[in-house]
Coordinates of C-alpha atoms in Angstrom, one line a residue:
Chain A
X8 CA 0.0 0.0 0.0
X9 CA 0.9 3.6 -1.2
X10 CA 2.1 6.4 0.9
X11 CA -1.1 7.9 -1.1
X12 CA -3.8 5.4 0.0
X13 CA -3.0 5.9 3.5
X14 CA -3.1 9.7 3.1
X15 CA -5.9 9.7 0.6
X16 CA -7.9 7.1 3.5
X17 CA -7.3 9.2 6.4
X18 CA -8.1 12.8 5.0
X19 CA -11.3 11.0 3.9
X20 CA -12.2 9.8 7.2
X21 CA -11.4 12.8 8.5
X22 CA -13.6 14.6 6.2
X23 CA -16.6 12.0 7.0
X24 CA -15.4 13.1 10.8
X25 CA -15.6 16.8 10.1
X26 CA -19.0 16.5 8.0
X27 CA -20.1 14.1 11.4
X28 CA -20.2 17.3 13.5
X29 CA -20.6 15.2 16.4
X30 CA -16.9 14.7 17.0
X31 CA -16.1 18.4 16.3
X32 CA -19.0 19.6 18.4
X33 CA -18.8 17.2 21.4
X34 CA -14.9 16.5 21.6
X35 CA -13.5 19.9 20.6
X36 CA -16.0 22.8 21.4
X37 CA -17.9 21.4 24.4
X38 CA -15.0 20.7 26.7
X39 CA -13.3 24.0 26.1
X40 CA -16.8 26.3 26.6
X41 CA -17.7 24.2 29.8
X42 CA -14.5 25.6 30.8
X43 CA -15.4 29.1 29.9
X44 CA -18.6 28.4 31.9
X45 CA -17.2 27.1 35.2
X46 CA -14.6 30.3 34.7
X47 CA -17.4 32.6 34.6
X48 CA -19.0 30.9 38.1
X49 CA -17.3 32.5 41.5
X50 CA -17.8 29.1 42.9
X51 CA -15.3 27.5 40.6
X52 CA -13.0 30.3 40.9
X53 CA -12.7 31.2 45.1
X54 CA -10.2 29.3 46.9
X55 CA -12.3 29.2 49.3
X56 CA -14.5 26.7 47.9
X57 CA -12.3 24.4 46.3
X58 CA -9.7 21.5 47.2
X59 CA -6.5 22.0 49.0
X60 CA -6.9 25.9 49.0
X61 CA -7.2 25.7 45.5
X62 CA -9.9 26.9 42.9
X63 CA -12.4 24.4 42.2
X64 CA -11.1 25.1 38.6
X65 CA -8.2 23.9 38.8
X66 CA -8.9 20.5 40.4
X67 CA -11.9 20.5 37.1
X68 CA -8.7 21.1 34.2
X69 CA -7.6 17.6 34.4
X70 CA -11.2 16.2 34.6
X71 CA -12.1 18.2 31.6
X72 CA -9.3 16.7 30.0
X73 CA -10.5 12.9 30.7
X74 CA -13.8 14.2 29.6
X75 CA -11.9 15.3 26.2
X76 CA -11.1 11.9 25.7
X77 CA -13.9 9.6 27.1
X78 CA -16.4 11.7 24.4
X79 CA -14.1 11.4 21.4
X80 CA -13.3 7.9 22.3
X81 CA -17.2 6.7 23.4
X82 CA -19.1 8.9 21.1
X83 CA -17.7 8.7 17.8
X84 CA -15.6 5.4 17.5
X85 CA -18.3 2.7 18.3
X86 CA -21.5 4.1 16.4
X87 CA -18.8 4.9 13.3
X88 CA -17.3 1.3 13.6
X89 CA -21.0 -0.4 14.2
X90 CA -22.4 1.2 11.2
X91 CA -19.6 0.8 9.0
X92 CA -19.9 -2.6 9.4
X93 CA -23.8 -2.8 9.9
X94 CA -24.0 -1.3 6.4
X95 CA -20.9 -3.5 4.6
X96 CA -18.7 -0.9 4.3
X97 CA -16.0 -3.1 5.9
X98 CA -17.4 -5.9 3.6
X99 CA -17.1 -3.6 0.0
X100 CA -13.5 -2.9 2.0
X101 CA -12.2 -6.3 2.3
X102 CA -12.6 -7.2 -1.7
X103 CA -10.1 -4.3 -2.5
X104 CA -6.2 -4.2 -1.8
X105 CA -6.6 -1.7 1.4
X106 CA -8.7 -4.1 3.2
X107 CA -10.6 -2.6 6.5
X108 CA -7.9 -3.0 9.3
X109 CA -6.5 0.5 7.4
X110 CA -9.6 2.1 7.9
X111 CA -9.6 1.6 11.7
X112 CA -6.1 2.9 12.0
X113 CA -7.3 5.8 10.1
X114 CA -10.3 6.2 12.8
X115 CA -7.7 5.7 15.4
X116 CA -5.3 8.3 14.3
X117 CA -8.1 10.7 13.7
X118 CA -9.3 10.2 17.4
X119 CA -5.9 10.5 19.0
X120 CA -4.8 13.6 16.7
X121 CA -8.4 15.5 17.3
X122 CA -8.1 14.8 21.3
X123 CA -4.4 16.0 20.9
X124 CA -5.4 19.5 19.7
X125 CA -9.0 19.8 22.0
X126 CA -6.4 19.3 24.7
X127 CA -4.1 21.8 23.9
X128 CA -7.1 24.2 23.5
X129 CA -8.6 23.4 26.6
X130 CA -5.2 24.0 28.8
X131 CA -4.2 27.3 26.6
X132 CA -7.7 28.4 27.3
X133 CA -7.4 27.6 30.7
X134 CA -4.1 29.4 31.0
X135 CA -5.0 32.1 29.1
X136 CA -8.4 33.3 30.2
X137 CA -8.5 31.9 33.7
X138 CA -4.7 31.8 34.9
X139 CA -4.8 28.1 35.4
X140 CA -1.2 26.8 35.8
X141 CA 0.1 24.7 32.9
X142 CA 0.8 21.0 34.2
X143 CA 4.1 21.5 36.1
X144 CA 5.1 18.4 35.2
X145 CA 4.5 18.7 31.5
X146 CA 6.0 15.0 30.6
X147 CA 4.0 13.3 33.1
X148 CA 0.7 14.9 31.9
X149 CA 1.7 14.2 28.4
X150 CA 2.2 10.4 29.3
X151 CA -0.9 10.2 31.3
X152 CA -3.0 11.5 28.6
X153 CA -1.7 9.1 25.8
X154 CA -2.0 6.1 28.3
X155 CA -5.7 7.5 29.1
X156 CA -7.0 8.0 24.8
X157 CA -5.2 4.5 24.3
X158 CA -7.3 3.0 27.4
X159 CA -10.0 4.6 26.0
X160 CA -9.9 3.9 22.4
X161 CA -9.3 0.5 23.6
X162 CA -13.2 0.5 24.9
X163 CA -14.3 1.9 22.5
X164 CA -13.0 -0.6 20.1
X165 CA -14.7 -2.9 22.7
X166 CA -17.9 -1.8 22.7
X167 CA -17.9 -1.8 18.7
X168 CA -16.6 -4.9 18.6
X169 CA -19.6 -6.7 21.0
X170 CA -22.9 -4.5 19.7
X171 CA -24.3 -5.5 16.4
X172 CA -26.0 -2.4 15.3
X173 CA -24.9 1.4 15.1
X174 CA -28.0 2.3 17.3
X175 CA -26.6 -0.1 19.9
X176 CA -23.4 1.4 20.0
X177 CA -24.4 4.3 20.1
X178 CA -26.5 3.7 23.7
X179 CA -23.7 1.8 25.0
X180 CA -21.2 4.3 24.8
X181 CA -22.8 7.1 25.7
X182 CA -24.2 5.1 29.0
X183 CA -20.8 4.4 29.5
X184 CA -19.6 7.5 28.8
X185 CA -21.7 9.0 32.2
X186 CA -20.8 6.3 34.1
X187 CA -17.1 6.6 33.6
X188 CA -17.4 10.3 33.6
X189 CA -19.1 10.2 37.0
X190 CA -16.1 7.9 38.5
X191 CA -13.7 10.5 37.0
X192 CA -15.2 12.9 39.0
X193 CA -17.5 15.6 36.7
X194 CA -20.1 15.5 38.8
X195 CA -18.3 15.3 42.2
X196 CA -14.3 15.5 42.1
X197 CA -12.5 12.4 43.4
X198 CA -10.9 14.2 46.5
X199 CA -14.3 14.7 47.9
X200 CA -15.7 11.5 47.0
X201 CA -15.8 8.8 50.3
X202 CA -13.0 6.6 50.7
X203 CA -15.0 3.4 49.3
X204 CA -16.4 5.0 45.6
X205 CA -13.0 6.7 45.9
X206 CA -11.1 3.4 45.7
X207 CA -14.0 2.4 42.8
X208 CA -13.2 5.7 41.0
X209 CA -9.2 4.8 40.8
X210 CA -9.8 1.1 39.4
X211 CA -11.5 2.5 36.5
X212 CA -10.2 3.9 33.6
X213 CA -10.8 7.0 33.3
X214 CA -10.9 7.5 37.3
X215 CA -7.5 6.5 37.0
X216 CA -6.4 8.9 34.1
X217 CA -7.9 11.4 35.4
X218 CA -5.6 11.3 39.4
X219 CA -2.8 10.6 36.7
X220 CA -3.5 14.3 35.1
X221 CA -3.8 15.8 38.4
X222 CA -0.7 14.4 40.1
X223 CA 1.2 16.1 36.7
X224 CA -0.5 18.7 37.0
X225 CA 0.8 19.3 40.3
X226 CA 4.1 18.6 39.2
X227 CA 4.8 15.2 40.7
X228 CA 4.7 11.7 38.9
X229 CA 1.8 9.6 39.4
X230 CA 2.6 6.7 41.3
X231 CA 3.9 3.9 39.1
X232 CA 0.7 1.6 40.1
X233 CA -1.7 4.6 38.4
X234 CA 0.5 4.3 35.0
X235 CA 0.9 0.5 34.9
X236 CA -2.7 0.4 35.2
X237 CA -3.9 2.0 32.7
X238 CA -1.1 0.4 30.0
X239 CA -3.5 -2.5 31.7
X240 CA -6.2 -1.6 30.4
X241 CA -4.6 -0.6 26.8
X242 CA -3.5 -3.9 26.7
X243 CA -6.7 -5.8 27.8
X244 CA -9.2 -3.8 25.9
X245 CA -6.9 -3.5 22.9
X246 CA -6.2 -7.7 22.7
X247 CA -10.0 -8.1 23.6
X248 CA -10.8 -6.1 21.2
X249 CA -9.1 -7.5 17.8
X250 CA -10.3 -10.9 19.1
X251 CA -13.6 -10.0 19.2
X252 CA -14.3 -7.6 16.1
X253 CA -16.4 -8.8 13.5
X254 CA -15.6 -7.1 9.9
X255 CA -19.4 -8.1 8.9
Chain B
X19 CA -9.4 -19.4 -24.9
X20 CA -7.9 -19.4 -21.3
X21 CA -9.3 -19.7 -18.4
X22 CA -9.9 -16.4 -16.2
X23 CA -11.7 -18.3 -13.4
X24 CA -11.3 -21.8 -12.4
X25 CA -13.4 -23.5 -9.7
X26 CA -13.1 -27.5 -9.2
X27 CA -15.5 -29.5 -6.5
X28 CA -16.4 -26.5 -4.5
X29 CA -17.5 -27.2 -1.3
X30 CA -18.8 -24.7 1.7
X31 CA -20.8 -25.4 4.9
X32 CA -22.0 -23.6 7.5
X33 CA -22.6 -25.8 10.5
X34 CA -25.4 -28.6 9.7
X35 CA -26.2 -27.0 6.4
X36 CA -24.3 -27.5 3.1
X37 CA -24.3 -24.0 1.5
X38 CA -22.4 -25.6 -2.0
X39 CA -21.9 -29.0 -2.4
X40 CA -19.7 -30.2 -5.6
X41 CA -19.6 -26.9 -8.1
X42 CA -17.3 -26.8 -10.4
X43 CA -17.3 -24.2 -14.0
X44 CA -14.6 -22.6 -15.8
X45 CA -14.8 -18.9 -17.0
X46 CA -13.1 -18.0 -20.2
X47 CA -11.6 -14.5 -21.0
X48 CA -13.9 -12.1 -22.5
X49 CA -17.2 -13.9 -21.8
X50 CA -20.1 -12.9 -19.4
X51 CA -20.8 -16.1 -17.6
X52 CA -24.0 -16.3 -15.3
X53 CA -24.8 -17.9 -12.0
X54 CA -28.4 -18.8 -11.7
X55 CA -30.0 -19.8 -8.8
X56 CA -32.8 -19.2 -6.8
X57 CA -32.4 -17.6 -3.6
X58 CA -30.4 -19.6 -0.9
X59 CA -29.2 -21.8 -4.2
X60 CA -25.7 -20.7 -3.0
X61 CA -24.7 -18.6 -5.9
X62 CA -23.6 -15.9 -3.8
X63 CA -21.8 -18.2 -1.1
X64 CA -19.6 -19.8 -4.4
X65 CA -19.1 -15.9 -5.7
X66 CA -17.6 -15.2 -2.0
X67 CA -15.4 -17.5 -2.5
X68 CA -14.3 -16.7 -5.8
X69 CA -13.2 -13.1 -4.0
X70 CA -11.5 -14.2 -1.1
X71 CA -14.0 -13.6 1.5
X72 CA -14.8 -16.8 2.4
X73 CA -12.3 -20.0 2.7
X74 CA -14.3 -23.4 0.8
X75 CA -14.2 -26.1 2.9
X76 CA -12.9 -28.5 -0.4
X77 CA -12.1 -27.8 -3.6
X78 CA -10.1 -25.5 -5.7
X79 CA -10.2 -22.0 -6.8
X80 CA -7.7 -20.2 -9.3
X81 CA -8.3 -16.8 -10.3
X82 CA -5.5 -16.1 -12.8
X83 CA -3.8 -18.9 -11.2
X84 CA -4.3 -17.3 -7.9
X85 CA -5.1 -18.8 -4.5
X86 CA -8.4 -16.1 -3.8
X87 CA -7.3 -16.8 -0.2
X88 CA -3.4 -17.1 0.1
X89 CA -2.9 -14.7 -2.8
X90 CA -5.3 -12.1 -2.0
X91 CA -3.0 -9.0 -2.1
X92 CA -2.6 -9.8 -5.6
X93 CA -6.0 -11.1 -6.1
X94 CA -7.3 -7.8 -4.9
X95 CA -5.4 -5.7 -7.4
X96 CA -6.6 -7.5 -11.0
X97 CA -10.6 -8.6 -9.4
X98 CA -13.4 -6.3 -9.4
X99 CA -16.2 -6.7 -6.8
X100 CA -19.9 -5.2 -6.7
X101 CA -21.3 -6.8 -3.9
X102 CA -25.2 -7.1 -2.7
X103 CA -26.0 -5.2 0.0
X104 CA -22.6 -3.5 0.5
X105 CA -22.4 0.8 0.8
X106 CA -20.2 3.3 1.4
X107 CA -20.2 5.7 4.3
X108 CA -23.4 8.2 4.2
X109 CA -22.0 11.0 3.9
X110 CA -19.2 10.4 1.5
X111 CA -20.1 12.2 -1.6
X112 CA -19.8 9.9 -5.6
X113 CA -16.5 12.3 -6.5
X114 CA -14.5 11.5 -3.2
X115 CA -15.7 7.7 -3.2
X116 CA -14.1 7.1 -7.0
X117 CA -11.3 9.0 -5.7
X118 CA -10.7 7.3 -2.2
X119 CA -10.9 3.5 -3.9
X120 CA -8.7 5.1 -7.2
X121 CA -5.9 5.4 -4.5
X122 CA -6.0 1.6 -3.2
X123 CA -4.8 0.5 -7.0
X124 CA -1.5 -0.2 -8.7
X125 CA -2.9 1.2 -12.5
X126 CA -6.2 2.6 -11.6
X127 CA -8.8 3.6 -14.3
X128 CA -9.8 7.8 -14.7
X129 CA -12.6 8.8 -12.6
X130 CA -13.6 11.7 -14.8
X131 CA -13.9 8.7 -17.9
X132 CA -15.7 6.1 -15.4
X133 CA -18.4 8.6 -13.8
X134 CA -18.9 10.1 -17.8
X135 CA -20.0 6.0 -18.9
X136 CA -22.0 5.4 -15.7
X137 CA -23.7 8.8 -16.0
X138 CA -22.4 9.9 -12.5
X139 CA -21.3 13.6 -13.7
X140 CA -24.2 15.4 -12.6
X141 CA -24.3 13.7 -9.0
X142 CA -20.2 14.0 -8.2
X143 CA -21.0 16.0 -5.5
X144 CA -23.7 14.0 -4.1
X145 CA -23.4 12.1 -1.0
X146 CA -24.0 8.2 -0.9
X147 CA -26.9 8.3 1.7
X148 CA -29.2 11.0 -1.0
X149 CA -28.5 8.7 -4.0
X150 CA -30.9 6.4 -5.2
X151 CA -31.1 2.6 -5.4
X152 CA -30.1 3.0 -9.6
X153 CA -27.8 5.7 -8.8
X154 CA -25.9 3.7 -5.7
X155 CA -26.1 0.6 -8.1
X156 CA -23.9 2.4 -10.9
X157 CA -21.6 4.0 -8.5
X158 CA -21.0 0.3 -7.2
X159 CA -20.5 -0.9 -10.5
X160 CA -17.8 2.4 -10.9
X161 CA -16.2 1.2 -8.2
X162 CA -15.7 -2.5 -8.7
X163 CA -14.4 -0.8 -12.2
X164 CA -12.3 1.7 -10.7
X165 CA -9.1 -0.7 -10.3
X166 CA -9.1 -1.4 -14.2
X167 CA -10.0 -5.0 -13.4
X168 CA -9.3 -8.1 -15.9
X169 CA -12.2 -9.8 -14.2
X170 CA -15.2 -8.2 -12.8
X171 CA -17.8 -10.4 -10.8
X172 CA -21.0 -8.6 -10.1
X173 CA -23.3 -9.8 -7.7
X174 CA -27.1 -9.2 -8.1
X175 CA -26.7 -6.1 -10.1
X176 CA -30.0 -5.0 -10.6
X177 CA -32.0 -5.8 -8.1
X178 CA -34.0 -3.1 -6.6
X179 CA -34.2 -1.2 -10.2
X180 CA -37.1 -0.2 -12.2
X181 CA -37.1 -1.5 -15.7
X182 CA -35.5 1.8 -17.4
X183 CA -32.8 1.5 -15.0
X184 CA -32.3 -2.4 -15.5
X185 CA -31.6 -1.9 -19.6
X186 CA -29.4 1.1 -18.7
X187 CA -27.4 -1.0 -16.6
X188 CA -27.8 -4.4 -19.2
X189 CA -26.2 -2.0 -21.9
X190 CA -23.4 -0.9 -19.3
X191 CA -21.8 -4.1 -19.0
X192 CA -22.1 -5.3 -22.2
X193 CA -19.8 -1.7 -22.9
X194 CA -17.5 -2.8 -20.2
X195 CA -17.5 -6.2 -21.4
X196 CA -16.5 -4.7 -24.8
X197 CA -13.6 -3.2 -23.4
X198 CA -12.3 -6.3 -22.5
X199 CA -13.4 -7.4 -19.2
X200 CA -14.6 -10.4 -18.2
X201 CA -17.5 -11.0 -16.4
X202 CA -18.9 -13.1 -13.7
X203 CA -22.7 -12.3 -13.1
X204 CA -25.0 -13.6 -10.2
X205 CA -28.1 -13.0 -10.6
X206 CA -32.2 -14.7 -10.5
X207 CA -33.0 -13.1 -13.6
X208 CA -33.7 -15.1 -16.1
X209 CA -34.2 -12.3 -19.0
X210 CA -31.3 -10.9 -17.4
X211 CA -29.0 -13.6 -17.8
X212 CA -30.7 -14.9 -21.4
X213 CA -29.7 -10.9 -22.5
X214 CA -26.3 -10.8 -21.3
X215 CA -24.1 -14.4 -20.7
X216 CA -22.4 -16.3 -23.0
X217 CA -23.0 -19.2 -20.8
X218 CA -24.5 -20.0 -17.7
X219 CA -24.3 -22.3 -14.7
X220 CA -27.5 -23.0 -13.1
X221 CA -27.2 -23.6 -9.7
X222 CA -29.9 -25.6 -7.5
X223 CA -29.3 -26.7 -3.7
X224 CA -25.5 -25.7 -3.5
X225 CA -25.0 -27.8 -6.8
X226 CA -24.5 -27.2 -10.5
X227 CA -27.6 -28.6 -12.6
X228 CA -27.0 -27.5 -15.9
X229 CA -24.1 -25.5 -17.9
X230 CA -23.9 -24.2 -21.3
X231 CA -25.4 -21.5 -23.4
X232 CA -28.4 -20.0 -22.8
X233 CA -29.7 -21.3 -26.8
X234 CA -28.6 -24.1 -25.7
X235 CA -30.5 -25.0 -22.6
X236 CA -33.7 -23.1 -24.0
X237 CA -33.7 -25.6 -26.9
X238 CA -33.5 -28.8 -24.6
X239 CA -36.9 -27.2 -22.4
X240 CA -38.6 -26.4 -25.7
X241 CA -37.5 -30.2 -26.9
X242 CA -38.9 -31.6 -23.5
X243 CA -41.8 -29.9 -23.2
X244 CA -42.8 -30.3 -26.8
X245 CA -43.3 -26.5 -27.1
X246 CA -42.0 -24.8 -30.1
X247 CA -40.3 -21.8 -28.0
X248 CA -39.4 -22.0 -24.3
X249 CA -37.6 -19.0 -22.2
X250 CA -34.8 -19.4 -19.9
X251 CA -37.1 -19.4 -17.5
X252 CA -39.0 -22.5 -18.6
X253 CA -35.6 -23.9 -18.9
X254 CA -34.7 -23.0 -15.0
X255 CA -38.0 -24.1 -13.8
X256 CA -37.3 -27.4 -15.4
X257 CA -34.2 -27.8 -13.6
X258 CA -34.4 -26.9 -10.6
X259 CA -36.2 -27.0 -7.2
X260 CA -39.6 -29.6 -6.8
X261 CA -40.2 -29.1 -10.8
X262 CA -37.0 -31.1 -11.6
X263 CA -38.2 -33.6 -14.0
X264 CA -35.9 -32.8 -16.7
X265 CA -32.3 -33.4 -15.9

């Protein structure tokens, strides 16, 4: 295969992606104006009301950046997989020389490159119009976030893999969307959760990612336990997920 | 003549039920040869085969000499597919769909000459999900084209069409077969298949009742049922199903 096909494949996708809105809307522009929202809220922005003396702002950054991830992951990958292969796209693929396997690398790179820059938005936005400190330890945040879209592109891949219709997929990942947002702490940050969901929240994925941002962000390494387990889940999901995906 | 296609003692079985059971033919370069069959005859389970996307259980297929399963790469490159019930993405429009499979091919064919025979000009911008079932049924046929394939098989190709449509599409593949491709056609048409093969294989319960021209096997129904004309269809009738009195 051509340098052209897989550049010809991928700025397809991506134009399917783009012409989708959903991705666009809900992984890009959403994250980063429900940051300008909880800017524009006193409560969000007084020390007094937030964690460890610091705005409530803050501590939401690195949740707003697992949110990043869990909607491009959960909301575009399985329905986009599920239909493809409801409707024999993957099947019309597999009797040509690309076959479909290309295709999912190009939705995979297109996931991973649009959370890349609704990441970078949301933090420059956050720096910019709210003073919220870049992560202070840039390298670590950086790590935590790949190991965090891998985990989650990995159930993702799952979900498409074990629902048989685009409709399906669709409820399944949004469902799990909330659910894994709520351990990840949207609707009530970790640090105040009690100890027992608290220990829930940090065995899941994107509990997990998220305490991973937040220790970066405050400039020290996650613990190695918090990284290994979310290459865990990479792993898992990812192997899981070959095994069980159906082209038709 | 040579060859394009070979298939010897086909077999394919999924779990208790015997999909094909013994099919064997031979298509020759240059011809349109037919695959009749009623539904669930297994035409389209043999066709898979033929493409790669299934494995026989026994038996042997050569496509140019080539394994459909062990050489697909290769297979891929010189085999043209329109397949039942396949699409394309929604919202992909006809312009970027010719130009996204032109890319997957070693000496592709021109988009801009394809969409001009299969009257797609006027809908290049059009996306996939707005087109309708004639219009998705040529830009299929563009596509399995699009590779400048030696072989084409084509797989129910106009089912779903209304009877304008049908002829436009008829005339189509006798132009592509005209420009030197050689066709395999699956299809429960008999007026379809009397209009187009050179020969057909008629295929009843996974196995291959009858195989020559379509004169041919209209003369033998019009012998046996002492009429002076018969149709194709008489002759299918005949041969296959609970009416098989004539073999």
């Amino acid at each position: 295969m051509s340098t052209d096909t897989l550049r010809r494949l991928t700025a397809t996708e991506f134009t399917l992606f783009l012409r989708d809105k959903i991705g666009p809307i809900f992984g890009v522009l959403f994250p980063t104006t429900l940051l300008c929202v909880f800017g524009n809220i006193d409560f969000f922005t007084d020390p007094a009301n937030g964690v460890d003396g610091q705005p409530l702002l803050y501590t939401y950054t690195p949740i707003l950046v697992g949110f990043v991830i869990a909607m491009l992951a959960l909301n575009t990958l399985p329905p986009t997989l599920a239909s493809y292969r409801e409707q024999g796209v993957l099947r019309r693929l597999r009797t040509t020389p690309v076959g479909p396997a290309q295709v999912l690398g190009a939705q995979f790179a297109i996931c991973l490159g649009t959370a890349l820059v609704s990441v970078v938005l949301l933090l420059a936005v956050a720096r910019l119009g709210f003073d919220v400190p870049l992560p202070r330890q840039p390298v670590a945040f950086a790590l935590s976030a790949v190991l965090a879209a891998l985990a989650l592109i990995g159930v993702a891949v799952l979900v498409a893999a074990v629902t048989p219709t685009a409709k399906a997929a669709n409820a399944i990942g949004s469902v799990l969307f909330y659910v894994l947002m709520f351990f990840a702490g949207l609707w009530l940050p970790i640090e105040a959760m009690p100890p027992a969901l608290r220990h829930v929240s940090e065995a899941t994925p994107l509990g997990a990612a998220v305490q991973a941002l937040a220790d970066s962000t405050e400039g020290h390494w996650p613990p190695a336990w918090r990284l290994l387990l979310l290459a865990g889940y990479v792993v898992v999901t990812a192997l899981l997920g070959v095994r069980l995906f159906r082209w038709e | 003549m040579t060859a394009v296609i070979e298939v010897q003692e086909l077999h394919k079985r999924y779990g208790d039920k015997v999909a094909v059971d013994d099919v064997s033919f031979r298509v020759e370069e240059g011809e349109i040869f037919g695959i009749l069959g009623s539904n669930g005859a297994g035409k389209t389970t043999t066709v898979e085969c033929v493409e790669g996307l299934r494995r026989a259980d026994r038996g042997t297929i050569r496509v140019f000499g080539l394994d459909p399963v062990r050489d697909r790469a290769e297979l891929t490159q010189r085999l043209g597919v329109q397949l039942q019930g396949a699409h394309l993405p929604e919202k992909l429009r006809v312009g970027e769909a010719l130009e996204l499979y032109r890319s997957f091919y070693r000496r592709p064919a021109d988009p801009a000459t394809l969409m001009a025979a299969l009257g797609l000009d006027g809908i290049r911008q059009t996306r996939f999900g707005k087109l309708s079932g004639g219009q998705q049924q040529r830009l299929s046929i563009a596509l399995a084209l699009i590779g400048n394939p030696r072989v084409a098989v084509l797989d129910e190709l106009t089912t779903g069409l209304d009877p304008r449509a049908r002829r436009e599409t008829w005339r189509l593949i006798e132009d592509v077969r005209a420009g030197g491709v050689t066709i395999l056609l699956v299809t429960h048409f008999m007026d379809e298949a009397e209009r187009l093969c050179d020969r057909v294989a008629v295929i009843d319960a996974g196995r291959v009742v009858a195989l020559d021209t379509p004169a041919a096997l209209t003369k033998r129904a019009a012998a046996d049922l002492g009429a002076p004309r018969a149709t194709l269809e008489d002759a299918f009738v005949a041969l296959t199903g609970e009416n098989a009195d004539v073999h």
